[in-house]
Amino acid sequence: MTDIEKEIEKLKFHISLIGETIDHTSNPIAALVISMNWNAKDLDSAHDIFEKYDRQLESNEEVNWHQFEHELREKFNIGYQTVKSIVLAFYRNHQWTEVCKRYAQAYECMEFHEITRPKD
């Protein structure tokens, strides 16, 4: 391994440690981007998917939440648990909240209680 490769590996490790210190409730998008190892284009792609379904909701179209999940899973090569993390990050960041609420209602689980059962 070259010195540059060793330095890159060390930087990746340092960034992952920094990412672990970011409070996911106060800085949900930063925590998401670091944990997913996303770049700006990846974040834009996630926004595009959420925007697509937000437009469907605004147009009073019936939304296929299975398709929403499938698009995220396919785009980012992730599983269902990671989809939940993405939805929670956007919700906590007050972005695409209606999409997040409706998806959480469609797939009720304990992780989504902060969305489906908000504290007043």
Short mmCIF file of N, CA and C in Angstrom, two decimals:
data_model
loop_
_atom_site.label_atom_id
_atom_site.label_comp_id
_atom_site.label_asym_id
_atom_site.label_seq_id
_atom_site.Cartn_x
_atom_site.Cartn_y
_atom_site.Cartn_z
N MET A 1 0.84 -1.17 0.00
CA MET A 1 0.00 0.00 0.00
C MET A 1 0.89 1.24 0.00
N THR A 2 0.58 2.17 -0.84
CA THR A 2 1.40 3.37 -0.92
C THR A 2 1.09 4.30 0.25
N ASP A 3 1.97 5.28 0.43
CA ASP A 3 1.76 6.26 1.50
C ASP A 3 0.46 7.03 1.28
N ILE A 4 0.12 7.35 0.05
CA ILE A 4 -1.12 8.08 -0.24
C ILE A 4 -2.33 7.23 0.12
N GLU A 5 -2.28 5.95 -0.22
CA GLU A 5 -3.38 5.06 0.12
C GLU A 5 -3.54 4.94 1.64
N LYS A 6 -2.43 4.88 2.35
CA LYS A 6 -2.48 4.81 3.81
C LYS A 6 -3.09 6.08 4.39
N GLU A 7 -2.71 7.21 3.84
CA GLU A 7 -3.27 8.48 4.31
C GLU A 7 -4.76 8.58 4.01
N ILE A 8 -5.18 8.12 2.86
CA ILE A 8 -6.60 8.13 2.51
C ILE A 8 -7.38 7.25 3.47
N GLU A 9 -6.87 6.07 3.76
CA GLU A 9 -7.53 5.17 4.71
C GLU A 9 -7.63 5.80 6.09
N LYS A 10 -6.57 6.47 6.50
CA LYS A 10 -6.58 7.14 7.81
C LYS A 10 -7.62 8.26 7.81
N LEU A 11 -7.70 9.04 6.76
CA LEU A 11 -8.69 10.11 6.67
C LEU A 11 -10.12 9.56 6.67
N LYS A 12 -10.33 8.48 5.96
CA LYS A 12 -11.66 7.85 5.97
C LYS A 12 -12.04 7.43 7.38
N PHE A 13 -11.09 6.85 8.09
CA PHE A 13 -11.35 6.41 9.46
C PHE A 13 -11.66 7.61 10.35
N HIS A 14 -10.89 8.67 10.21
CA HIS A 14 -11.11 9.87 11.02
C HIS A 14 -12.48 10.47 10.74
N ILE A 15 -12.85 10.52 9.48
CA ILE A 15 -14.16 11.08 9.11
C ILE A 15 -15.28 10.20 9.67
N SER A 16 -15.11 8.90 9.62
CA SER A 16 -16.15 8.02 10.19
C SER A 16 -16.28 8.25 11.69
N LEU A 17 -15.18 8.47 12.39
CA LEU A 17 -15.25 8.77 13.82
C LEU A 17 -15.93 10.12 14.08
N ILE A 18 -15.62 11.11 13.27
CA ILE A 18 -16.28 12.41 13.39
C ILE A 18 -17.78 12.25 13.14
N GLY A 19 -18.11 11.45 12.14
CA GLY A 19 -19.52 11.20 11.83
C GLY A 19 -20.27 10.60 13.00
N GLU A 20 -19.60 9.76 13.76
CA GLU A 20 -20.24 9.13 14.92
C GLU A 20 -20.51 10.13 16.04
N THR A 21 -19.78 11.23 16.05
CA THR A 21 -19.98 12.24 17.10
C THR A 21 -21.06 13.24 16.75
N ILE A 22 -21.52 13.25 15.51
CA ILE A 22 -22.56 14.19 15.10
C ILE A 22 -23.89 13.72 15.66
N ASP A 23 -24.57 14.60 16.33
CA ASP A 23 -25.88 14.29 16.90
C ASP A 23 -26.90 14.20 15.77
N HIS A 24 -27.43 13.00 15.56
CA HIS A 24 -28.35 12.79 14.43
C HIS A 24 -29.68 13.50 14.62
N THR A 25 -30.00 13.92 15.83
CA THR A 25 -31.25 14.67 16.00
C THR A 25 -31.05 16.16 15.74
N SER A 26 -29.89 16.68 16.08
CA SER A 26 -29.60 18.10 15.83
C SER A 26 -29.10 18.36 14.42
N ASN A 27 -28.37 17.42 13.86
CA ASN A 27 -27.78 17.56 12.53
C ASN A 27 -28.08 16.31 11.70
N PRO A 28 -29.36 16.05 11.44
CA PRO A 28 -29.72 14.78 10.82
C PRO A 28 -29.17 14.56 9.42
N ILE A 29 -29.11 15.60 8.61
CA ILE A 29 -28.64 15.42 7.23
C ILE A 29 -27.13 15.20 7.20
N ALA A 30 -26.39 15.96 7.98
CA ALA A 30 -24.94 15.74 8.05
C ALA A 30 -24.63 14.33 8.53
N ALA A 31 -25.34 13.89 9.56
CA ALA A 31 -25.12 12.53 10.07
C ALA A 31 -25.47 11.49 9.01
N LEU A 32 -26.57 11.72 8.29
CA LEU A 32 -26.98 10.80 7.23
C LEU A 32 -25.93 10.72 6.13
N VAL A 33 -25.49 11.87 5.65
CA VAL A 33 -24.53 11.92 4.55
C VAL A 33 -23.24 11.19 4.93
N ILE A 34 -22.76 11.42 6.13
CA ILE A 34 -21.52 10.77 6.55
C ILE A 34 -21.74 9.27 6.75
N SER A 35 -22.84 8.90 7.39
CA SER A 35 -23.06 7.47 7.64
C SER A 35 -23.28 6.69 6.34
N MET A 36 -23.88 7.35 5.35
CA MET A 36 -24.14 6.69 4.07
C MET A 36 -22.97 6.83 3.09
N ASN A 37 -21.98 7.64 3.47
CA ASN A 37 -20.85 7.91 2.58
C ASN A 37 -21.32 8.52 1.27
N TRP A 38 -22.27 9.46 1.38
CA TRP A 38 -22.84 10.12 0.21
C TRP A 38 -22.00 11.32 -0.20
N ASN A 39 -22.12 11.66 -1.47
CA ASN A 39 -21.60 12.93 -1.95
C ASN A 39 -22.81 13.84 -2.23
N ALA A 40 -22.56 15.03 -2.73
CA ALA A 40 -23.64 15.98 -2.97
C ALA A 40 -24.65 15.44 -3.98
N LYS A 41 -24.17 14.72 -4.98
CA LYS A 41 -25.06 14.16 -5.99
C LYS A 41 -26.00 13.12 -5.39
N ASP A 42 -25.49 12.31 -4.48
CA ASP A 42 -26.33 11.32 -3.80
C ASP A 42 -27.43 12.00 -3.00
N LEU A 43 -27.07 13.05 -2.28
CA LEU A 43 -28.07 13.78 -1.50
C LEU A 43 -29.12 14.39 -2.43
N ASP A 44 -28.68 14.94 -3.54
CA ASP A 44 -29.62 15.49 -4.52
C ASP A 44 -30.55 14.40 -5.05
N SER A 45 -30.02 13.22 -5.29
CA SER A 45 -30.84 12.10 -5.77
C SER A 45 -31.91 11.73 -4.75
N ALA A 46 -31.55 11.72 -3.48
CA ALA A 46 -32.52 11.43 -2.43
C ALA A 46 -33.61 12.51 -2.42
N HIS A 47 -33.20 13.76 -2.52
CA HIS A 47 -34.17 14.86 -2.58
C HIS A 47 -35.10 14.69 -3.78
N ASP A 48 -34.55 14.29 -4.91
CA ASP A 48 -35.36 14.10 -6.12
C ASP A 48 -36.45 13.04 -5.90
N ILE A 49 -36.09 11.96 -5.24
CA ILE A 49 -37.07 10.91 -4.98
C ILE A 49 -38.16 11.42 -4.05
N PHE A 50 -37.78 12.09 -2.98
CA PHE A 50 -38.77 12.64 -2.06
C PHE A 50 -39.64 13.69 -2.75
N GLU A 51 -39.03 14.50 -3.58
CA GLU A 51 -39.79 15.53 -4.30
C GLU A 51 -40.83 14.90 -5.23
N LYS A 52 -40.46 13.84 -5.89
CA LYS A 52 -41.40 13.13 -6.78
C LYS A 52 -42.65 12.72 -6.03
N TYR A 53 -42.47 12.14 -4.85
CA TYR A 53 -43.62 11.67 -4.08
C TYR A 53 -44.36 12.82 -3.39
N ASP A 54 -43.64 13.89 -3.08
CA ASP A 54 -44.30 15.07 -2.54
C ASP A 54 -45.24 15.67 -3.59
N ARG A 55 -44.80 15.71 -4.84
CA ARG A 55 -45.66 16.21 -5.93
C ARG A 55 -46.91 15.34 -6.08
N GLN A 56 -46.73 14.03 -5.95
CA GLN A 56 -47.88 13.14 -6.04
C GLN A 56 -48.89 13.43 -4.93
N LEU A 57 -48.38 13.66 -3.73
CA LEU A 57 -49.28 13.99 -2.61
C LEU A 57 -49.99 15.31 -2.86
N GLU A 58 -49.25 16.30 -3.34
CA GLU A 58 -49.85 17.61 -3.61
C GLU A 58 -50.92 17.53 -4.69
N SER A 59 -50.76 16.59 -5.61
CA SER A 59 -51.73 16.41 -6.70
C SER A 59 -52.86 15.46 -6.31
N ASN A 60 -52.87 15.08 -5.04
CA ASN A 60 -53.88 14.14 -4.52
C ASN A 60 -53.90 12.81 -5.27
N GLU A 61 -52.73 12.41 -5.78
CA GLU A 61 -52.61 11.11 -6.42
C GLU A 61 -52.44 10.04 -5.34
N GLU A 62 -52.85 8.84 -5.67
CA GLU A 62 -52.61 7.73 -4.75
C GLU A 62 -51.13 7.35 -4.87
N VAL A 63 -50.46 7.34 -3.74
CA VAL A 63 -49.03 7.08 -3.72
C VAL A 63 -48.78 5.60 -3.41
N ASN A 64 -47.88 5.02 -4.17
CA ASN A 64 -47.45 3.65 -3.94
C ASN A 64 -46.19 3.70 -3.07
N TRP A 65 -46.38 3.49 -1.76
CA TRP A 65 -45.26 3.60 -0.83
C TRP A 65 -44.25 2.47 -1.00
N HIS A 66 -44.71 1.35 -1.50
CA HIS A 66 -43.78 0.26 -1.80
C HIS A 66 -42.82 0.71 -2.91
N GLN A 67 -43.34 1.42 -3.90
CA GLN A 67 -42.50 1.92 -5.00
C GLN A 67 -41.51 2.97 -4.48
N PHE A 68 -41.97 3.84 -3.59
CA PHE A 68 -41.09 4.84 -2.97
C PHE A 68 -39.90 4.15 -2.30
N GLU A 69 -40.22 3.16 -1.48
CA GLU A 69 -39.16 2.41 -0.79
C GLU A 69 -38.24 1.72 -1.79
N HIS A 70 -38.83 1.11 -2.81
CA HIS A 70 -38.05 0.41 -3.83
C HIS A 70 -37.09 1.36 -4.54
N GLU A 71 -37.55 2.57 -4.86
CA GLU A 71 -36.68 3.53 -5.54
C GLU A 71 -35.48 3.89 -4.68
N LEU A 72 -35.71 4.12 -3.40
CA LEU A 72 -34.59 4.44 -2.50
C LEU A 72 -33.64 3.25 -2.38
N ARG A 73 -34.22 2.06 -2.22
CA ARG A 73 -33.39 0.87 -2.05
C ARG A 73 -32.55 0.61 -3.30
N GLU A 74 -33.16 0.77 -4.45
CA GLU A 74 -32.45 0.51 -5.69
C GLU A 74 -31.40 1.58 -5.97
N LYS A 75 -31.76 2.84 -5.76
CA LYS A 75 -30.82 3.93 -6.05
C LYS A 75 -29.57 3.84 -5.20
N PHE A 76 -29.74 3.50 -3.92
CA PHE A 76 -28.60 3.52 -3.00
C PHE A 76 -28.11 2.13 -2.59
N ASN A 77 -28.71 1.10 -3.18
CA ASN A 77 -28.31 -0.28 -2.88
C ASN A 77 -28.34 -0.51 -1.36
N ILE A 78 -29.51 -0.28 -0.78
CA ILE A 78 -29.68 -0.35 0.67
C ILE A 78 -30.85 -1.27 1.01
N GLY A 79 -30.99 -1.57 2.27
CA GLY A 79 -32.10 -2.37 2.76
C GLY A 79 -33.17 -1.51 3.41
N TYR A 80 -34.21 -2.18 3.86
CA TYR A 80 -35.37 -1.51 4.46
C TYR A 80 -34.98 -0.68 5.68
N GLN A 81 -34.11 -1.21 6.53
CA GLN A 81 -33.70 -0.47 7.74
C GLN A 81 -33.05 0.86 7.39
N THR A 82 -32.28 0.88 6.32
CA THR A 82 -31.62 2.12 5.92
C THR A 82 -32.61 3.10 5.33
N VAL A 83 -33.64 2.61 4.65
CA VAL A 83 -34.71 3.49 4.17
C VAL A 83 -35.32 4.23 5.36
N LYS A 84 -35.56 3.51 6.44
CA LYS A 84 -36.11 4.14 7.64
C LYS A 84 -35.19 5.25 8.14
N SER A 85 -33.90 5.02 8.12
CA SER A 85 -32.94 6.04 8.56
C SER A 85 -33.00 7.29 7.69
N ILE A 86 -33.16 7.11 6.40
CA ILE A 86 -33.25 8.24 5.48
C ILE A 86 -34.52 9.03 5.76
N VAL A 87 -35.64 8.34 5.90
CA VAL A 87 -36.92 9.00 6.18
C VAL A 87 -36.82 9.78 7.50
N LEU A 88 -36.26 9.16 8.52
CA LEU A 88 -36.13 9.85 9.81
C LEU A 88 -35.22 11.07 9.71
N ALA A 89 -34.15 10.97 8.96
CA ALA A 89 -33.24 12.11 8.82
C ALA A 89 -33.93 13.29 8.17
N PHE A 90 -34.66 13.05 7.10
CA PHE A 90 -35.37 14.15 6.45
C PHE A 90 -36.46 14.72 7.36
N TYR A 91 -37.18 13.85 8.05
CA TYR A 91 -38.22 14.31 8.97
C TYR A 91 -37.61 15.18 10.07
N ARG A 92 -36.53 14.71 10.66
CA ARG A 92 -35.87 15.47 11.73
C ARG A 92 -35.32 16.80 11.24
N ASN A 93 -35.02 16.87 9.97
CA ASN A 93 -34.51 18.11 9.38
C ASN A 93 -35.64 18.98 8.84
N HIS A 94 -36.87 18.57 9.10
CA HIS A 94 -38.07 19.31 8.67
C HIS A 94 -38.12 19.46 7.14
N GLN A 95 -37.73 18.41 6.45
CA GLN A 95 -37.78 18.37 4.99
C GLN A 95 -38.67 17.22 4.56
N TRP A 96 -39.48 17.46 3.57
CA TRP A 96 -40.34 16.43 3.00
C TRP A 96 -41.19 15.78 4.09
N THR A 97 -41.65 16.58 5.04
CA THR A 97 -42.32 16.03 6.22
C THR A 97 -43.60 15.28 5.88
N GLU A 98 -44.34 15.75 4.89
CA GLU A 98 -45.58 15.04 4.55
C GLU A 98 -45.28 13.67 3.95
N VAL A 99 -44.26 13.59 3.12
CA VAL A 99 -43.84 12.30 2.56
C VAL A 99 -43.40 11.38 3.70
N CYS A 100 -42.62 11.91 4.61
CA CYS A 100 -42.14 11.11 5.75
C CYS A 100 -43.31 10.62 6.60
N LYS A 101 -44.27 11.50 6.88
CA LYS A 101 -45.42 11.12 7.71
C LYS A 101 -46.23 10.02 7.03
N ARG A 102 -46.51 10.20 5.76
CA ARG A 102 -47.35 9.22 5.06
C ARG A 102 -46.64 7.87 4.93
N TYR A 103 -45.34 7.89 4.66
CA TYR A 103 -44.59 6.63 4.58
C TYR A 103 -44.60 5.95 5.94
N ALA A 104 -44.36 6.72 7.00
CA ALA A 104 -44.34 6.16 8.35
C ALA A 104 -45.69 5.57 8.71
N GLN A 105 -46.76 6.20 8.29
CA GLN A 105 -48.10 5.67 8.56
C GLN A 105 -48.35 4.38 7.78
N ALA A 106 -47.81 4.30 6.58
CA ALA A 106 -47.99 3.11 5.75
C ALA A 106 -47.19 1.92 6.30
N TYR A 107 -46.07 2.20 6.94
CA TYR A 107 -45.20 1.15 7.46
C TYR A 107 -44.94 1.39 8.94
N GLU A 108 -45.98 1.32 9.71
CA GLU A 108 -45.89 1.57 11.16
C GLU A 108 -44.87 0.64 11.80
N CYS A 109 -43.94 1.25 12.53
CA CYS A 109 -42.95 0.49 13.28
C CYS A 109 -42.47 1.38 14.44
N MET A 110 -41.77 0.78 15.36
CA MET A 110 -41.32 1.52 16.54
C MET A 110 -40.43 2.70 16.17
N GLU A 111 -39.55 2.53 15.19
CA GLU A 111 -38.65 3.61 14.81
C GLU A 111 -39.40 4.85 14.34
N PHE A 112 -40.60 4.65 13.82
CA PHE A 112 -41.37 5.78 13.30
C PHE A 112 -42.30 6.41 14.33
N HIS A 113 -42.26 5.96 15.57
CA HIS A 113 -43.14 6.53 16.59
C HIS A 113 -42.93 8.04 16.74
N GLU A 114 -41.72 8.52 16.56
CA GLU A 114 -41.51 9.97 16.68
C GLU A 114 -42.24 10.73 15.57
N ILE A 115 -42.56 10.06 14.48
CA ILE A 115 -43.33 10.67 13.40
C ILE A 115 -44.81 10.44 13.61
N THR A 116 -45.18 9.21 13.90
CA THR A 116 -46.60 8.86 13.97
C THR A 116 -47.23 9.17 15.32
N ARG A 117 -46.41 9.33 16.33
CA ARG A 117 -46.92 9.63 17.67
C ARG A 117 -46.12 10.78 18.28
N PRO A 118 -46.16 11.95 17.64
CA PRO A 118 -45.34 13.06 18.13
C PRO A 118 -45.76 13.51 19.53
N LYS A 119 -44.78 13.95 20.29
CA LYS A 119 -45.05 14.48 21.63
C LYS A 119 -45.53 15.91 21.49
N ASP A 120 -46.60 16.22 22.16
CA ASP A 120 -47.12 17.60 22.09
C ASP A 120 -46.67 18.43 23.24
#
